[in-house]
Amino acid sequence: MAEDMRYFSTRGGSETLSFEDAVLTGLAPNGGLYIPTHIPSLPSDWQTRWSSLTFPQLSHEILSLFVPTSVIPSSDLSSIINTAYSSFRHELTTPLRQTGEKEWVLELWHGPTWAFKDVALQFLGELFRYFLERRNGVLEKSGKEEREELTVVGATSGDTGSAAIYGLRSKPSITIFILYPDGRISPIQEAQMATVPDENVYCVAVQDSDFDTCQSIVKTLFSDKEFNSTHRLGAINSINWARILAQIVYYFSAYFQLPAEAREAGAKLQFTVPTGNFGDILAGWYAKKLGLPMEQLVVATNENDILERFFRTGRYEAEETPSQAQAPETAAVNGSSDGQQAGSAVKATHSPAMDILLSSNFERLLFYLALETGEENSGSDVEKRGKAQERLNGWMGELKKNGKVDLGSAVRDAAARDFWAERVSDQETLAEIRKYYKLEKYGPYVVDPHTAVGLAAQERSVKKSPNTYWVTLSTAHPAKFSSAVELALSSDEFPEFNFRETVLPDQLKELEKLEKRVHKVRGEEGVRELIERVKKGEKVVPGEGKGSI
Ligand SMILES: *Cc1c(COP(=O)(O)O)cnc(C)c1O
């Protein structure tokens, strides 16, 4: 069934790519995102056969639906998955924790960097290693001198950088450079990145810059054809299909971890997902399309609420049209997110990993909506796909030109069948952290601000049936976002609360003692020079070099 699975770009072109090429390419040359040629079907006995599988076994079952054995033989896929998840600290990989009578939190942060991006990036790192090793094995056998190498360059304001470094550290044929604005990320985030001792890891603190500057340096390097092909640049941002794929698994895992009543006829299951670039929740949507029984998925946004506004109005617009402007709320300074389009209109909130202007993965959903609501729904699958690509292209063109596009009520209504959206303010986020710390029967529980956005949205969304079971995705450990957690809990109300003692895990305390390796450079030139020297085989010691200080 998976054997004929290929991948195509949302923005058009009739060519399809293998899973391997889609993963190594990341973003399609026409700016589109890769999606599978069809949604596979689950084996008829999945509910019984998969019920007692471990997380890696479940992952193997689900990934096998999308990855042909001709691309990755089944036993190789098993070892890729086993290696990827061996770094998780919890035996269930992504355990559920009960927080209410019919409410659970799905803890996705038991991986090496204590945030949910590890689930995808540990897997993606292993995939990169596997494909490169295989390609280089073939080159070696045929007596060729050359080897394929990947130079991963990314910008981060926090979570993505450390998860990518931990996913790619020590992988042969891969070098990783992570750029961030010097002095503008939290000490714990810098420590997580800069204390990784592996030779192939370069933490690049760009002087006098902000996240946007770092992001635009990365974009310039990618669009420099010569530089890009000389170094074979690789991207790690959330548009990579393998990241979505890996994330589908934990929705199934949650389903099987719930008590048996939640799987009986008449029971309803609702997932709430703190959302930024729409990657995490899109994986949930694929799980639903595959056949995992669930009601709508709840999109939880912070004050950067483009998605919530779309589900309300059918308009997808970076900035709100003044007529519906809501009262401004106080925004805290927390640094911007890892979203690609961060610009002046992004609000800095207490949940910075969700501070985005546009959600890059939303384009994948828009393709399916274009397909579903297209006027001429006749013709072959390939013809229908072509029409949907054309429509989507029109939308994306308009969005680029005007910063907004009105998708209309038919598209909005189609989307609303699968999603419900809620916007949560900074004030509500802090109140939610306090509320869970005060939980009696199931607490106390310290949640991070992103998880708090999810929990607030979950409580507010419509309870359609008393027989609904609620799962909110918890995307980070609270220790990673100390400022918001301290703001919420360091008060007279909780004299016993002490961040170091109550929240900070020993493994993260250990980081303070380790040596940091940071390459301080200035501007695009400094970054370019560092990459070129490293790729020439020079040993570059942190702190040295022309562009550096
Ligand atoms: C990246 C991130 C999110 C947002 O996930 P998307 O897939 O971009 O929607 C939420 N919370 C945390 C802690 C994150 O790091």
PDB file of N, CA, C and O and ligand atoms in Angstrom, residues 115-117 159-160 238 247 274-281 353-354 361 448 450 475-476 481, ligand 1:
ATOM      1  N   ALA A 115      11.732  19.657  25.089  1.00  0.00           N
ATOM      2  CA  ALA A 115      10.635  20.299  24.365  1.00  0.00           C
ATOM      3  C   ALA A 115      10.171  19.364  23.256  1.00  0.00           C
ATOM      4  O   ALA A 115      10.915  18.470  22.822  1.00  0.00           O
ATOM      5  N   PHE A 116       8.962  19.577  22.769  1.00  0.00           N
ATOM      6  CA  PHE A 116       8.349  18.581  21.886  1.00  0.00           C
ATOM      7  C   PHE A 116       9.055  18.440  20.541  1.00  0.00           C
ATOM      8  O   PHE A 116       8.909  17.426  19.860  1.00  0.00           O
ATOM      9  N   LYS A 117       9.841  19.439  20.136  1.00  0.00           N
ATOM     10  CA  LYS A 117      10.499  19.345  18.824  1.00  0.00           C
ATOM     11  C   LYS A 117      11.470  18.172  18.744  1.00  0.00           C
ATOM     12  O   LYS A 117      11.804  17.720  17.661  1.00  0.00           O
ATOM     13  N   ASP A 159      13.981  27.108  20.922  1.00  0.00           N
ATOM     14  CA  ASP A 159      13.731  25.664  20.918  1.00  0.00           C
ATOM     15  C   ASP A 159      14.216  24.890  19.702  1.00  0.00           C
ATOM     16  O   ASP A 159      14.762  23.806  19.827  1.00  0.00           O
ATOM     17  N   THR A 160      13.988  25.417  18.509  1.00  0.00           N
ATOM     18  CA  THR A 160      14.348  24.647  17.324  1.00  0.00           C
ATOM     19  C   THR A 160      15.850  24.400  17.265  1.00  0.00           C
ATOM     20  O   THR A 160      16.295  23.316  16.916  1.00  0.00           O
ATOM     21  N   SER A 238      10.286  23.633  10.325  1.00  0.00           N
ATOM     22  CA  SER A 238       9.174  22.699  10.499  1.00  0.00           C
ATOM     23  C   SER A 238       8.431  22.386   9.205  1.00  0.00           C
ATOM     24  O   SER A 238       7.418  21.699   9.231  1.00  0.00           O
ATOM     25  N   GLN A 247       5.335  13.183  14.061  1.00  0.00           N
ATOM     26  CA  GLN A 247       4.435  13.692  15.096  1.00  0.00           C
ATOM     27  C   GLN A 247       3.048  13.048  15.051  1.00  0.00           C
ATOM     28  O   GLN A 247       2.287  13.162  16.005  1.00  0.00           O
ATOM     29  N   PRO A 274      -1.341  23.654  21.455  1.00  0.00           N
ATOM     30  CA  PRO A 274      -0.733  24.994  21.408  1.00  0.00           C
ATOM     31  C   PRO A 274      -0.034  25.157  20.054  1.00  0.00           C
ATOM     32  O   PRO A 274       0.831  24.356  19.712  1.00  0.00           O
ATOM     33  N   THR A 275      -0.442  26.178  19.292  1.00  0.00           N
ATOM     34  CA  THR A 275      -0.057  26.201  17.881  1.00  0.00           C
ATOM     35  C   THR A 275       0.701  27.459  17.478  1.00  0.00           C
ATOM     36  O   THR A 275       0.341  28.568  17.863  1.00  0.00           O
ATOM     37  N   GLY A 276       1.751  27.243  16.690  1.00  0.00           N
ATOM     38  CA  GLY A 276       2.512  28.348  16.110  1.00  0.00           C
ATOM     39  C   GLY A 276       2.560  28.182  14.599  1.00  0.00           C
ATOM     40  O   GLY A 276       1.752  28.731  13.852  1.00  0.00           O
ATOM     41  N   ASN A 277       3.501  27.358  14.148  1.00  0.00           N
ATOM     42  CA  ASN A 277       3.628  27.121  12.709  1.00  0.00           C
ATOM     43  C   ASN A 277       2.706  26.030  12.170  1.00  0.00           C
ATOM     44  O   ASN A 277       2.836  25.609  11.027  1.00  0.00           O
ATOM     45  N   PHE A 278       1.805  25.523  13.006  1.00  0.00           N
ATOM     46  CA  PHE A 278       0.774  24.580  12.587  1.00  0.00           C
ATOM     47  C   PHE A 278       1.324  23.191  12.235  1.00  0.00           C
ATOM     48  O   PHE A 278       0.665  22.399  11.581  1.00  0.00           O
ATOM     49  N   GLY A 279       2.542  22.872  12.699  1.00  0.00           N
ATOM     50  CA  GLY A 279       3.099  21.557  12.391  1.00  0.00           C
ATOM     51  C   GLY A 279       2.510  20.482  13.293  1.00  0.00           C
ATOM     52  O   GLY A 279       2.050  19.428  12.836  1.00  0.00           O
ATOM     53  N   ASP A 280       2.523  20.775  14.589  1.00  0.00           N
ATOM     54  CA  ASP A 280       2.071  19.821  15.576  1.00  0.00           C
ATOM     55  C   ASP A 280       0.604  19.447  15.331  1.00  0.00           C
ATOM     56  O   ASP A 280       0.237  18.271  15.253  1.00  0.00           O
ATOM     57  N   ILE A 281      -0.237  20.441  15.165  1.00  0.00           N
ATOM     58  CA  ILE A 281      -1.670  20.169  15.009  1.00  0.00           C
ATOM     59  C   ILE A 281      -1.975  19.548  13.646  1.00  0.00           C
ATOM     60  O   ILE A 281      -2.885  18.731  13.500  1.00  0.00           O
ATOM     61  N   ALA A 353       7.520  30.542  21.561  1.00  0.00           N
ATOM     62  CA  ALA A 353       7.645  29.581  20.461  1.00  0.00           C
ATOM     63  C   ALA A 353       6.398  29.610  19.566  1.00  0.00           C
ATOM     64  O   ALA A 353       6.365  28.974  18.512  1.00  0.00           O
ATOM     65  N   MET A 354       5.379  30.340  19.983  1.00  0.00           N
ATOM     66  CA  MET A 354       4.167  30.469  19.171  1.00  0.00           C
ATOM     67  C   MET A 354       3.986  31.888  18.636  1.00  0.00           C
ATOM     68  O   MET A 354       2.916  32.223  18.138  1.00  0.00           O
ATOM     69  N   ASN A 361       3.104  25.805   8.062  1.00  0.00           N
ATOM     70  CA  ASN A 361       2.474  24.529   7.707  1.00  0.00           C
ATOM     71  C   ASN A 361       0.990  24.625   7.368  1.00  0.00           C
ATOM     72  O   ASN A 361       0.396  23.664   6.905  1.00  0.00           O
ATOM     73  N   ASP A 448       4.297  24.688  31.512  1.00  0.00           N
ATOM     74  CA  ASP A 448       5.017  25.757  30.814  1.00  0.00           C
ATOM     75  C   ASP A 448       3.983  26.678  30.153  1.00  0.00           C
ATOM     76  O   ASP A 448       2.813  26.300  30.000  1.00  0.00           O
ATOM     77  N   HIS A 450       3.365  27.573  27.097  1.00  0.00           N
ATOM     78  CA  HIS A 450       2.722  27.092  25.863  1.00  0.00           C
ATOM     79  C   HIS A 450       1.622  26.091  26.194  1.00  0.00           C
ATOM     80  O   HIS A 450       0.518  26.135  25.668  1.00  0.00           O
ATOM     81  N   THR A 475       3.890  21.006  25.286  1.00  0.00           N
ATOM     82  CA  THR A 475       4.967  21.103  24.307  1.00  0.00           C
ATOM     83  C   THR A 475       6.337  21.415  24.903  1.00  0.00           C
ATOM     84  O   THR A 475       7.326  21.353  24.189  1.00  0.00           O
ATOM     85  N   ALA A 476       6.400  21.784  26.169  1.00  0.00           N
ATOM     86  CA  ALA A 476       7.723  22.035  26.761  1.00  0.00           C
ATOM     87  C   ALA A 476       7.674  21.811  28.268  1.00  0.00           C
ATOM     88  O   ALA A 476       6.627  21.952  28.911  1.00  0.00           O
ATOM     89  N   PHE A 481      11.059  27.714  30.160  1.00  0.00           N
ATOM     90  CA  PHE A 481      10.483  29.067  30.042  1.00  0.00           C
ATOM     91  C   PHE A 481      10.348  29.687  31.427  1.00  0.00           C
ATOM     92  O   PHE A 481       9.255  29.962  31.913  1.00  0.00           O
TER      93      PHE A 481
HETATM   94  C1  LIG B   1       7.482  24.964  18.282  1.00  0.00           C
HETATM   95  C2  LIG B   1       6.677  25.030  19.526  1.00  0.00           C
HETATM   96  C3  LIG B   1       5.269  25.175  19.496  1.00  0.00           C
HETATM   97  C4  LIG B   1       4.483  25.357  18.220  1.00  0.00           C
HETATM   98  O1  LIG B   1       4.438  24.199  17.420  1.00  0.00           O
HETATM   99  P1  LIG B   1       4.012  24.302  15.879  1.00  0.00           P
HETATM  100  O2  LIG B   1       4.245  22.944  15.331  1.00  0.00           O
HETATM  101  O3  LIG B   1       4.945  25.331  15.274  1.00  0.00           O
HETATM  102  O4  LIG B   1       2.601  24.731  15.828  1.00  0.00           O
HETATM  103  C5  LIG B   1       4.586  25.181  20.705  1.00  0.00           C
HETATM  104  N1  LIG B   1       5.238  25.072  21.879  1.00  0.00           N
HETATM  105  C6  LIG B   1       6.589  24.941  21.953  1.00  0.00           C
HETATM  106  C7  LIG B   1       7.242  24.852  23.291  1.00  0.00           C
HETATM  107  C8  LIG B   1       7.354  24.908  20.786  1.00  0.00           C
HETATM  108  O5  LIG B   1       8.682  24.788  20.866  1.00  0.00           O
END
